[in-house]
Amino acid sequence: MKDKYDVNKYFGIPVNTDNSGAYQLKVDDHGDVKIHTWLTGKHTKGKFKQPGQLLLTENNLMVMIVAEEKMAFKDRHAEVPLQRFTSEFATEELLAQGLKIYSNDN
């Protein structure tokens, strides 16, 4: 099948900026920070480099990646594709917070 491409699943936490422009974890209406998943699609732009990198979803939501795993091509419709990887990275402190939340969820 010539149209096959590598599919990876990314675990991430949405982020927003505070008044000084620094990224912070986005808290939902219940005061929780949640892990969500996205995958590389056929038209995803950019390259994944490492956890802490920020990605942009198809809904223009900025997300900090905390983990990555390979995904079977046939399972790709189970997740939402991401739009692009950015060249921005979260601070080490923010990544540490995200990794702690991720490890508690798994």
PDB file of C-alpha atoms in Angstrom:
ATOM      1  CA  MET A   1       0.000   0.000   0.000  1.00  0.00           C
ATOM      2  CA  LYS A   2       1.824   3.103  -1.214  1.00  0.00           C
ATOM      3  CA  ASP A   3      -0.157   5.583   0.912  1.00  0.00           C
ATOM      4  CA  LYS A   4       0.961   4.109   4.248  1.00  0.00           C
ATOM      5  CA  TYR A   5       2.854   6.417   6.576  1.00  0.00           C
ATOM      6  CA  ASP A   6       4.247   6.165  10.098  1.00  0.00           C
ATOM      7  CA  VAL A   7       1.603   6.767  12.737  1.00  0.00           C
ATOM      8  CA  ASN A   8       2.539   7.829  16.261  1.00  0.00           C
ATOM      9  CA  LYS A   9       0.267   8.584  19.179  1.00  0.00           C
ATOM     10  CA  TYR A  10       1.112  11.599  21.342  1.00  0.00           C
ATOM     11  CA  PHE A  11      -0.028  12.121  24.902  1.00  0.00           C
ATOM     12  CA  GLY A  12      -0.307  15.770  25.794  1.00  0.00           C
ATOM     13  CA  ILE A  13      -1.774  18.407  28.054  1.00  0.00           C
ATOM     14  CA  PRO A  14      -3.382  21.559  26.659  1.00  0.00           C
ATOM     15  CA  VAL A  15      -1.586  24.745  27.686  1.00  0.00           C
ATOM     16  CA  ASN A  16      -2.430  28.426  27.694  1.00  0.00           C
ATOM     17  CA  THR A  17      -0.416  31.516  28.525  1.00  0.00           C
ATOM     18  CA  ASP A  18      -0.468  33.548  31.704  1.00  0.00           C
ATOM     19  CA  ASN A  19      -0.345  37.362  31.818  1.00  0.00           C
ATOM     20  CA  SER A  20       3.427  37.353  31.279  1.00  0.00           C
ATOM     21  CA  GLY A  21       3.177  35.082  28.216  1.00  0.00           C
ATOM     22  CA  ALA A  22       4.567  31.983  29.931  1.00  0.00           C
ATOM     23  CA  TYR A  23       2.885  28.657  29.223  1.00  0.00           C
ATOM     24  CA  GLN A  24       0.884  26.994  31.989  1.00  0.00           C
ATOM     25  CA  LEU A  25      -1.172  23.801  32.114  1.00  0.00           C
ATOM     26  CA  LYS A  26      -4.798  24.364  31.168  1.00  0.00           C
ATOM     27  CA  VAL A  27      -7.227  23.547  33.982  1.00  0.00           C
ATOM     28  CA  ASP A  28     -10.752  22.351  33.122  1.00  0.00           C
ATOM     29  CA  ASP A  29     -14.003  23.566  34.709  1.00  0.00           C
ATOM     30  CA  HIS A  30     -13.589  21.034  37.542  1.00  0.00           C
ATOM     31  CA  GLY A  31     -10.071  22.205  38.400  1.00  0.00           C
ATOM     32  CA  ASP A  32      -8.432  19.152  36.789  1.00  0.00           C
ATOM     33  CA  VAL A  33      -5.564  18.889  34.322  1.00  0.00           C
ATOM     34  CA  LYS A  34      -6.142  16.027  31.891  1.00  0.00           C
ATOM     35  CA  ILE A  35      -4.052  14.052  29.427  1.00  0.00           C
ATOM     36  CA  HIS A  36      -5.430  13.845  25.882  1.00  0.00           C
ATOM     37  CA  THR A  37      -4.168  12.011  22.787  1.00  0.00           C
ATOM     38  CA  TRP A  38      -3.496  12.979  19.185  1.00  0.00           C
ATOM     39  CA  LEU A  39      -1.752  11.246  16.314  1.00  0.00           C
ATOM     40  CA  THR A  40       0.300  12.140  13.287  1.00  0.00           C
ATOM     41  CA  GLY A  41      -1.909  12.304  10.233  1.00  0.00           C
ATOM     42  CA  LYS A  42      -1.073  12.190   6.559  1.00  0.00           C
ATOM     43  CA  HIS A  43      -0.883  15.995   6.406  1.00  0.00           C
ATOM     44  CA  THR A  44       0.786  16.713   9.777  1.00  0.00           C
ATOM     45  CA  LYS A  45       3.498  19.357   9.431  1.00  0.00           C
ATOM     46  CA  GLY A  46       6.808  19.416  11.299  1.00  0.00           C
ATOM     47  CA  LYS A  47       8.714  16.760  13.229  1.00  0.00           C
ATOM     48  CA  PHE A  48       8.519  15.489  16.792  1.00  0.00           C
ATOM     49  CA  LYS A  49      11.767  16.107  18.674  1.00  0.00           C
ATOM     50  CA  GLN A  50      11.201  15.351  22.376  1.00  0.00           C
ATOM     51  CA  PRO A  51       8.710  15.565  25.247  1.00  0.00           C
ATOM     52  CA  GLY A  52       8.016  19.154  26.201  1.00  0.00           C
ATOM     53  CA  GLN A  53       7.599  20.180  22.571  1.00  0.00           C
ATOM     54  CA  LEU A  54       4.378  22.019  21.778  1.00  0.00           C
ATOM     55  CA  LEU A  55       1.974  20.926  19.075  1.00  0.00           C
ATOM     56  CA  LEU A  56      -0.994  22.635  17.509  1.00  0.00           C
ATOM     57  CA  THR A  57      -4.239  20.685  17.121  1.00  0.00           C
ATOM     58  CA  GLU A  58      -6.611  20.994  14.187  1.00  0.00           C
ATOM     59  CA  ASN A  59      -8.740  23.224  16.456  1.00  0.00           C
ATOM     60  CA  ASN A  60      -5.737  25.534  17.069  1.00  0.00           C
ATOM     61  CA  LEU A  61      -5.281  24.338  20.646  1.00  0.00           C
ATOM     62  CA  MET A  62      -1.677  24.474  21.906  1.00  0.00           C
ATOM     63  CA  VAL A  63      -0.614  21.231  23.627  1.00  0.00           C
ATOM     64  CA  MET A  64       2.543  20.171  25.488  1.00  0.00           C
ATOM     65  CA  ILE A  65       3.622  16.640  24.538  1.00  0.00           C
ATOM     66  CA  VAL A  66       4.513  14.427  27.519  1.00  0.00           C
ATOM     67  CA  ALA A  67       4.879  11.026  25.801  1.00  0.00           C
ATOM     68  CA  GLU A  68       4.858   9.281  22.434  1.00  0.00           C
ATOM     69  CA  GLU A  69       4.203   5.718  21.287  1.00  0.00           C
ATOM     70  CA  LYS A  70       4.010   3.894  17.962  1.00  0.00           C
ATOM     71  CA  MET A  71       0.540   3.138  16.672  1.00  0.00           C
ATOM     72  CA  ALA A  72      -0.604   0.571  14.105  1.00  0.00           C
ATOM     73  CA  PHE A  73      -1.583   2.147  10.792  1.00  0.00           C
ATOM     74  CA  LYS A  74      -4.904   0.277  10.869  1.00  0.00           C
ATOM     75  CA  ASP A  75      -5.787   1.880  14.246  1.00  0.00           C
ATOM     76  CA  ARG A  76      -5.237   5.458  13.082  1.00  0.00           C
ATOM     77  CA  HIS A  77      -8.947   6.330  12.939  1.00  0.00           C
ATOM     78  CA  ALA A  78      -9.300   5.800  16.701  1.00  0.00           C
ATOM     79  CA  GLU A  79      -7.541   9.103  17.475  1.00  0.00           C
ATOM     80  CA  VAL A  80      -7.720  12.718  16.310  1.00  0.00           C
ATOM     81  CA  PRO A  81      -4.867  13.902  14.057  1.00  0.00           C
ATOM     82  CA  LEU A  82      -2.778  16.896  15.035  1.00  0.00           C
ATOM     83  CA  GLN A  83      -2.163  19.840  12.719  1.00  0.00           C
ATOM     84  CA  ARG A  84       1.539  20.506  13.262  1.00  0.00           C
ATOM     85  CA  PHE A  85       4.480  20.324  15.600  1.00  0.00           C
ATOM     86  CA  THR A  86       5.814  23.725  16.602  1.00  0.00           C
ATOM     87  CA  SER A  87       9.429  24.662  17.278  1.00  0.00           C
ATOM     88  CA  GLU A  88       8.450  25.830  20.776  1.00  0.00           C
ATOM     89  CA  PHE A  89       9.162  23.927  23.986  1.00  0.00           C
ATOM     90  CA  ALA A  90       7.733  24.164  27.488  1.00  0.00           C
ATOM     91  CA  THR A  91      10.006  24.939  30.419  1.00  0.00           C
ATOM     92  CA  GLU A  92      11.603  22.043  32.284  1.00  0.00           C
ATOM     93  CA  GLU A  93       9.399  22.830  35.293  1.00  0.00           C
ATOM     94  CA  LEU A  94       6.202  22.681  33.244  1.00  0.00           C
ATOM     95  CA  LEU A  95       7.309  19.434  31.594  1.00  0.00           C
ATOM     96  CA  ALA A  96       8.057  17.940  35.028  1.00  0.00           C
ATOM     97  CA  GLN A  97       4.514  18.840  36.158  1.00  0.00           C
ATOM     98  CA  GLY A  98       3.077  17.236  33.030  1.00  0.00           C
ATOM     99  CA  LEU A  99       5.159  14.072  33.372  1.00  0.00           C
ATOM    100  CA  LYS A 100       3.997  13.679  36.972  1.00  0.00           C
ATOM    101  CA  ILE A 101       0.346  13.913  35.879  1.00  0.00           C
ATOM    102  CA  TYR A 102       1.008  11.456  33.034  1.00  0.00           C
ATOM    103  CA  SER A 103       2.697   8.917  35.334  1.00  0.00           C
ATOM    104  CA  ASN A 104      -0.190   9.158  37.817  1.00  0.00           C
ATOM    105  CA  ASP A 105      -2.686   8.434  35.016  1.00  0.00           C
ATOM    106  CA  ASN A 106      -0.796   5.367  33.750  1.00  0.00           C
TER     107      ASN A 106
END
